[in-house]
Amino acid sequence: MMGKLIDGKRVAKQAREAIAAKVAQRVSEGKRVPGLAVIIVGEDPASQVYVRNKERASKAAGFKSEVIRMDASVAQAELLAEIDRLNADPSIDGILVQLPLPRHLDENMVLARIEAAKDVDGFHTLNAGALFTGQTGTIACTPKGILRLLDVYEVPVAGKHAVVVGRSNIVGKPAAMLLLSRNATVTLCHSRTEDLALHTRMADILVVAVGSKHLITPEMIKPGAVVIDAGINRVDGVLYGDVDTEGAMDVVSLITPVPGGVGPMTIAMLLENTLEACERHG
Ligand code: GUN
């Protein structure tokens, strides 16, 4: 079988264009534009790239964009005070604190400080809990983007066996919950899973979000599977996914490339979550 690539770049571009059109419509009606604030603490090079891309996409869609850069040694109280200021700013609909944070900061306490209504990352316990209990809330950008790709490519999910590798709060766990909410049978694998290949070989839909270059080899994939690779691994300046895409092409029916698969969807869904927050805030 010769697999097909899922073009995340194209799907994300269409989503961003639809968002930009809605923002232009708001402006023509005399309404305010969505506002997104991104806080980045420290100099992590990957985070710098992500934040720059978020800022660029946000401006291109016609949003108000604010990036707050804080020193790696910033005191927790100072970071919380900045979040309080943004919570109270009516021109800001979305607040995102780029992760990971330096170790001296309490990530859970920082994320909890963001107003749930402005938590466009979907990381606040109220939004994560809403997903867990089948209620409406903001869904984390990367898993939301993964489901969007499955929908656009008309991949059946109900009744299928979805195997998620990686149990992060950012991707693995919410992706598993979303697939479950779509009536997939879900297996969630992680670093302590015994015989990972035994599980991955049973997957009709395989979602990988670990951060380990080419962890998934072609022998670990069921023939005809749909493979979603959320890994981004930079080795000597080159980006690799968690899946050996080239080798997997002969086995899969559909697969996301890295780059150009899940990555662009994350930013598009961030813009979508921010626009939706703006529409709710009025
Ligand atoms: N770090 C890696 N991915 C993400 C994300 O989607 N949001 C935030 N805030 N930090 C991240």
mmCIF file with all atom_site columns, C-alpha atoms and ligand atoms in Angstrom, residues 50 54 96-100 121 123 141-142 170 266, ligand 1:
data_model
loop_
_atom_site.group_PDB
_atom_site.id
_atom_site.type_symbol
_atom_site.label_atom_id
_atom_site.label_alt_id
_atom_site.label_comp_id
_atom_site.label_asym_id
_atom_site.label_entity_id
_atom_site.label_seq_id
_atom_site.pdbx_PDB_ins_code
_atom_site.Cartn_x
_atom_site.Cartn_y
_atom_site.Cartn_z
_atom_site.occupancy
_atom_site.B_iso_or_equiv
_atom_site.pdbx_formal_charge
_atom_site.auth_seq_id
_atom_site.auth_comp_id
_atom_site.auth_asym_id
_atom_site.auth_atom_id
_atom_site.pdbx_PDB_model_num
ATOM   1  C CA . TYR A 1 50  ? 6.683  28.707 18.740 1.00 0.00 ? 50  TYR A CA 1
ATOM   2  C CA . LYS A 1 54  ? 1.943  32.393 17.256 1.00 0.00 ? 54  LYS A CA 1
ATOM   3  C CA . LEU A 1 96  ? -1.344 31.677 26.865 1.00 0.00 ? 96  LEU A CA 1
ATOM   4  C CA . VAL A 1 97  ? 1.649  30.888 29.058 1.00 0.00 ? 97  VAL A CA 1
ATOM   5  C CA . GLN A 1 98  ? 4.174  29.065 26.905 1.00 0.00 ? 98  GLN A CA 1
ATOM   6  C CA . LEU A 1 99  ? 5.320  25.794 28.456 1.00 0.00 ? 99  LEU A CA 1
ATOM   7  C CA . PRO A 1 100 ? 7.600  24.444 29.766 1.00 0.00 ? 100 PRO A CA 1
ATOM   8  C CA . ASP A 1 121 ? -4.880 26.625 25.558 1.00 0.00 ? 121 ASP A CA 1
ATOM   9  C CA . PHE A 1 123 ? -5.057 23.704 30.135 1.00 0.00 ? 123 PHE A CA 1
ATOM   10 C CA . CYS A 1 141 ? -5.066 23.235 20.525 1.00 0.00 ? 141 CYS A CA 1
ATOM   11 C CA . THR A 1 142 ? -2.997 20.251 19.408 1.00 0.00 ? 142 THR A CA 1
ATOM   12 C CA . ILE A 1 170 ? -0.956 19.018 26.441 1.00 0.00 ? 170 ILE A CA 1
ATOM   13 C CA . THR A 1 266 ? -1.935 23.826 16.682 1.00 0.00 ? 266 THR A CA 1
HETATM 14 N N1 . GUN B 2 .   ? 4.385  23.990 24.746 1.00 0.00 ? 1   GUN B N1 1
HETATM 15 C C1 . GUN B 2 .   ? 4.287  23.038 23.796 1.00 0.00 ? 1   GUN B C1 1
HETATM 16 N N2 . GUN B 2 .   ? 3.052  23.073 23.229 1.00 0.00 ? 1   GUN B N2 1
HETATM 17 C C2 . GUN B 2 .   ? 2.376  24.066 23.841 1.00 0.00 ? 1   GUN B C2 1
HETATM 18 C C3 . GUN B 2 .   ? 1.061  24.583 23.696 1.00 0.00 ? 1   GUN B C3 1
HETATM 19 O O1 . GUN B 2 .   ? 0.249  24.134 22.886 1.00 0.00 ? 1   GUN B O1 1
HETATM 20 N N3 . GUN B 2 .   ? 0.740  25.617 24.501 1.00 0.00 ? 1   GUN B N3 1
HETATM 21 C C4 . GUN B 2 .   ? 1.608  26.120 25.409 1.00 0.00 ? 1   GUN B C4 1
HETATM 22 N N4 . GUN B 2 .   ? 1.200  27.130 26.171 1.00 0.00 ? 1   GUN B N4 1
HETATM 23 N N5 . GUN B 2 .   ? 2.832  25.666 25.587 1.00 0.00 ? 1   GUN B N5 1
HETATM 24 C C5 . GUN B 2 .   ? 3.209  24.637 24.795 1.00 0.00 ? 1   GUN B C5 1
#
